Amino acid sequence: QCQLSGLWRNELDSLMEISAVKDDGEFQGRYLTWVTLGGGCARASPLKGAQQQPIEGGWPTFAFTVRWDKFSNATTAFVGQCFVDTGGKETLTTMWMLREPVGSLQEDWKATR
């Protein structure tokens, strides 16, 4: 079984800390990113999400959002799945979308990455 709670590091050395997953699948934590540097240190932002445990075995899927606190007006949504290899190593795979505010509907095309 794959456990989402704990400390995770991505390929860009950002960290994600997830508290215990509740019985209903909800969780929260914080995301420390090195991608947007300010003053040479990682910035912590709150995250909230939910895990969906498969009914018939398999690996859980999950989704969470990060509200970039105090250094960006953007919000990012992540969706992914947790896997465990034969050696017991847990790996999270995700896809993400980042939304930045724009000044008009005509600029909407450039707001999402």
Backbone as JSON, one array per atom type, in Angstrom:
{
  "sequence": "QCQLSGLWRNELDSLMEISAVKDDGEFQGRYLTWVTLGGGCARASPLKGAQQQPIEGGWPTFAFTVRWDKFSNATTAFVGQCFVDTGGKETLTTMWMLREPVGSLQEDWKATR",
  "N": [[0.84, -1.19, 0.0], [0.45, 2.24, -0.72], [1.5, 5.12, 0.94], [0.5, 8.36, 1.3], [1.07, 10.28, 3.22], [3.71, 12.13, 4.72], [7.08, 13.15, 3.88], [8.02, 14.38, 0.75], [10.16, 14.59, -2.11], [10.79, 16.32, -5.12], [12.04, 16.18, -8.58], [13.2, 18.65, -8.93], [14.11, 19.4, -6.51], [12.2, 20.51, -4.81], [10.07, 20.38, -1.94], [7.43, 18.46, -0.5], [5.2, 18.23, 2.07], [2.99, 16.1, 3.57], [0.32, 15.8, 5.74], [-1.29, 13.38, 7.92], [-3.48, 11.25, 6.13], [-6.92, 11.53, 6.16], [-9.74, 9.45, 7.14], [-11.73, 9.81, 5.21], [-10.25, 10.37, 3.01], [-9.27, 12.96, 2.69], [-6.6, 15.37, 2.86], [-3.96, 17.52, 4.05], [-1.26, 19.89, 3.9], [2.0, 21.18, 3.22], [3.82, 22.87, 0.67], [7.05, 23.27, -0.39], [8.78, 25.23, -2.42], [11.51, 25.53, -4.69], [11.51, 26.59, -7.1], [10.48, 29.19, -7.63], [12.39, 31.5, -6.57], [13.04, 33.58, -3.82], [14.99, 35.73, -2.27], [16.79, 33.68, -2.05], [15.85, 31.4, -0.71], [13.75, 28.55, -0.01], [10.19, 28.67, -0.51], [7.33, 28.27, 1.45], [4.08, 26.99, 0.96], [0.56, 26.53, 1.48], [-1.16, 23.39, 1.04], [-3.96, 21.46, -0.08], [-5.88, 18.49, -0.35], [-7.19, 15.39, -1.77], [-7.41, 11.87, -1.53], [-8.08, 8.99, -3.46], [-8.88, 5.83, -2.77], [-8.47, 2.8, -4.44], [-11.13, 0.47, -5.04], [-10.78, -2.26, -5.56], [-8.01, -3.21, -4.85], [-4.79, -2.22, -6.23], [-3.21, 0.96, -6.93], [-3.46, 4.06, -5.14], [-5.14, 7.03, -6.33], [-4.86, 10.62, -6.49], [-5.44, 14.11, -5.76], [-4.48, 17.52, -5.49], [-4.36, 20.96, -4.44], [-2.3, 23.87, -4.59], [-1.92, 26.86, -3.0], [-0.08, 29.43, -3.75], [1.66, 31.04, -1.46], [2.03, 34.36, -0.57], [4.07, 35.05, -2.44], [3.29, 34.78, -5.01], [0.54, 35.16, -7.27], [-0.6, 32.98, -8.3], [-2.28, 29.77, -8.65], [-1.95, 26.28, -8.28], [-2.92, 23.14, -9.55], [-2.61, 19.75, -8.9], [-2.67, 16.41, -10.11], [-2.58, 12.93, -9.65], [-0.97, 9.68, -9.2], [-0.05, 7.14, -6.88], [2.64, 4.88, -6.66], [4.2, 1.72, -5.89], [7.27, 0.14, -6.05], [8.87, -3.1, -6.68], [10.84, -3.23, -4.75], [9.8, -1.83, -2.67], [9.86, 0.93, -2.78], [8.21, 4.01, -2.75], [6.58, 6.01, -5.16], [5.4, 9.05, -6.44], [3.5, 10.09, -9.17], [2.7, 12.87, -11.13], [0.61, 15.25, -12.86], [0.39, 18.67, -13.63], [-1.31, 21.83, -13.46], [-0.95, 25.25, -13.76], [-2.37, 28.27, -12.83], [-2.42, 31.65, -13.56], [-3.43, 34.98, -12.72], [-5.02, 37.14, -15.11], [-5.56, 40.25, -16.88], [-7.83, 40.49, -18.49], [-10.52, 38.91, -20.36], [-9.68, 38.47, -22.95], [-7.0, 37.93, -22.63], [-6.96, 35.44, -21.56], [-5.94, 33.13, -22.78], [-3.21, 33.03, -22.19], [-2.94, 32.47, -19.52], [-2.8, 29.97, -18.29], [-0.64, 27.31, -17.56]],
  "CA": [[0.0, 0.0, 0.0], [1.2, 3.49, -0.84], [1.11, 6.09, 1.94], [0.79, 9.73, 0.88], [1.57, 11.13, 4.31], [5.15, 12.13, 4.87], [7.86, 14.15, 3.16], [8.33, 13.98, -0.62], [11.07, 15.5, -2.83], [10.68, 16.13, -6.57], [13.29, 16.23, -9.33], [13.74, 20.01, -8.83], [14.43, 19.54, -5.08], [11.13, 21.07, -4.0], [9.58, 19.42, -0.95], [6.01, 18.46, -0.18], [4.93, 17.54, 3.32], [1.57, 15.79, 3.68], [-0.07, 15.28, 7.05], [-2.02, 12.13, 7.84], [-4.67, 11.2, 5.28], [-8.09, 11.21, 6.96], [-10.51, 8.28, 6.69], [-12.48, 10.14, 4.0], [-9.29, 10.63, 1.94], [-8.78, 14.34, 2.66], [-5.31, 15.63, 3.5], [-3.41, 18.86, 3.89], [0.17, 19.94, 4.14], [2.64, 22.37, 2.67], [4.71, 22.66, -0.47], [8.2, 24.17, -0.33], [9.32, 25.23, -3.77], [12.75, 26.22, -5.04], [11.34, 27.08, -8.47], [10.38, 30.65, -7.55], [13.27, 31.89, -5.47], [12.99, 34.94, -3.31], [15.96, 35.81, -1.19], [17.62, 32.49, -2.01], [15.35, 30.33, 0.15], [12.5, 27.92, -0.43], [8.97, 29.3, 0.0], [6.32, 27.29, 1.84], [2.7, 27.34, 0.64], [-0.36, 25.48, 1.93], [-1.81, 22.52, 0.06], [-5.12, 20.68, 0.37], [-6.2, 17.52, -1.37], [-7.96, 14.19, -1.46], [-6.93, 10.61, -2.1], [-9.12, 8.01, -3.79], [-8.33, 4.48, -2.64], [-9.2, 1.89, -5.33], [-11.97, -0.51, -4.36], [-10.24, -3.61, -5.73], [-6.55, -3.2, -4.92], [-4.2, -1.2, -7.08], [-2.56, 2.08, -6.27], [-4.39, 5.18, -4.99], [-5.03, 8.28, -7.08], [-5.0, 11.76, -5.59], [-5.39, 15.45, -6.35], [-4.34, 18.57, -4.49], [-4.09, 22.31, -4.93], [-1.37, 24.67, -3.82], [-2.12, 28.31, -3.08], [1.26, 29.97, -3.56], [1.47, 32.02, -0.39], [2.8, 35.58, -0.39], [5.06, 35.4, -3.46], [2.72, 34.61, -6.34], [-0.92, 35.17, -7.31], [-1.0, 31.78, -9.03], [-2.74, 28.57, -7.97], [-1.61, 25.11, -9.07], [-3.62, 21.9, -9.25], [-1.86, 18.53, -9.24], [-3.43, 15.17, -10.08], [-1.59, 11.87, -9.86], [-1.16, 8.35, -8.66], [1.06, 6.64, -6.08], [3.06, 3.53, -7.04], [5.23, 1.09, -5.08], [7.99, -0.84, -6.86], [9.09, -4.39, -6.02], [11.71, -3.01, -3.61], [9.07, -1.09, -1.64], [9.99, 2.38, -2.94], [7.0, 4.71, -3.16], [6.78, 7.09, -6.12], [4.21, 9.78, -6.87], [3.56, 10.7, -10.49], [1.67, 13.91, -11.21], [0.49, 16.26, -13.9], [-0.03, 19.88, -12.96], [-1.72, 23.02, -14.21], [-0.78, 26.47, -12.99], [-3.2, 29.37, -13.34], [-2.06, 32.99, -13.12], [-4.47, 35.93, -13.09], [-4.79, 38.05, -16.23], [-6.38, 41.45, -16.78], [-9.03, 40.49, -19.31], [-10.89, 37.66, -21.0], [-8.87, 38.34, -24.16], [-5.69, 37.41, -22.23], [-7.16, 34.14, -20.93], [-5.11, 32.12, -23.45], [-1.86, 32.96, -21.65], [-3.03, 32.4, -18.07], [-2.65, 28.61, -17.79], [0.5, 26.5, -18.03]],
  "C": [[0.88, 1.25, 0.0], [0.63, 4.5, 0.17], [1.49, 7.49, 1.47], [1.4, 10.57, 1.99], [3.08, 10.99, 4.43], [5.78, 13.24, 4.05], [8.28, 13.61, 1.81], [9.24, 15.03, -1.25], [10.9, 15.23, -4.33], [12.03, 16.3, -7.25], [13.94, 17.62, -9.34], [14.09, 20.39, -7.39], [13.41, 20.33, -4.28], [10.63, 19.97, -3.07], [8.08, 19.57, -0.75], [5.85, 17.64, 1.1], [3.43, 17.35, 3.46], [1.31, 15.22, 5.07], [-0.83, 13.97, 6.85], [-3.25, 12.26, 6.94], [-5.84, 10.75, 6.14], [-8.82, 10.01, 6.37], [-11.28, 8.55, 5.41], [-11.56, 10.49, 2.82], [-8.72, 12.03, 1.91], [-7.44, 14.45, 3.36], [-4.94, 17.08, 3.29], [-1.92, 18.8, 4.18], [0.74, 21.24, 3.63], [3.62, 21.96, 1.58], [5.81, 23.71, -0.39], [8.89, 24.13, -1.68], [10.61, 26.03, -3.87], [12.61, 26.86, -6.41], [11.26, 28.6, -8.52], [11.18, 31.1, -6.35], [13.05, 33.34, -5.09], [13.92, 35.02, -2.12], [16.78, 34.55, -1.03], [17.12, 31.37, -1.13], [14.04, 29.78, -0.41], [11.32, 28.64, 0.2], [7.94, 28.22, 0.28], [4.93, 27.83, 1.52], [1.79, 26.2, 1.05], [-0.92, 24.67, 0.77], [-2.95, 21.78, 0.72], [-5.47, 19.7, -0.74], [-7.03, 16.37, -0.88], [-7.34, 13.0, -2.19], [-8.13, 9.71, -2.35], [-8.48, 6.63, -3.74], [-9.13, 3.56, -3.56], [-9.97, 0.84, -4.54], [-11.35, -1.9, -4.42], [-8.72, -3.58, -5.9], [-6.03, -2.11, -5.83], [-3.64, -0.06, -6.25], [-3.51, 3.28, -6.23], [-4.09, 6.34, -5.95], [-5.28, 9.42, -6.11], [-5.01, 13.05, -6.41], [-5.2, 16.44, -5.21], [-4.07, 19.9, -5.18], [-3.1, 22.98, -4.0], [-1.69, 26.13, -4.08], [-0.79, 28.93, -2.73], [1.18, 31.19, -2.65], [2.49, 33.14, -0.44], [3.82, 35.91, -1.47], [4.54, 35.23, -4.88], [1.2, 34.66, -6.23], [-1.47, 33.93, -8.0], [-1.53, 30.7, -8.08], [-2.39, 27.39, -8.88], [-2.42, 23.92, -8.6], [-2.78, 20.74, -9.75], [-2.83, 17.35, -9.2], [-2.45, 14.05, -10.37], [-1.97, 10.56, -9.24], [0.11, 7.96, -7.9], [1.35, 5.21, -6.5], [4.11, 3.03, -6.05], [5.92, 0.04, -5.95], [8.25, -2.12, -6.06], [10.03, -4.29, -4.82], [11.05, -2.24, -2.48], [9.18, 0.42, -1.74], [8.7, 2.98, -3.46], [7.36, 5.86, -4.09], [5.44, 7.71, -6.45], [4.46, 10.29, -8.28], [2.42, 11.7, -10.57], [1.72, 14.65, -12.54], [-0.02, 17.49, -13.18], [-0.46, 20.94, -13.95], [-1.59, 24.21, -13.28], [-1.61, 27.57, -13.65], [-2.74, 30.67, -12.71], [-3.17, 33.94, -13.52], [-4.03, 36.78, -14.29], [-5.8, 39.18, -16.13], [-7.67, 41.44, -17.56], [-9.3, 39.1, -19.89], [-10.06, 37.41, -22.25], [-7.48, 37.77, -23.85], [-5.77, 36.01, -21.61], [-6.23, 33.07, -21.5], [-3.73, 31.98, -22.81], [-1.82, 32.74, -20.13], [-2.73, 31.01, -17.48], [-1.45, 27.92, -18.42], [0.28, 25.07, -17.61]]
}
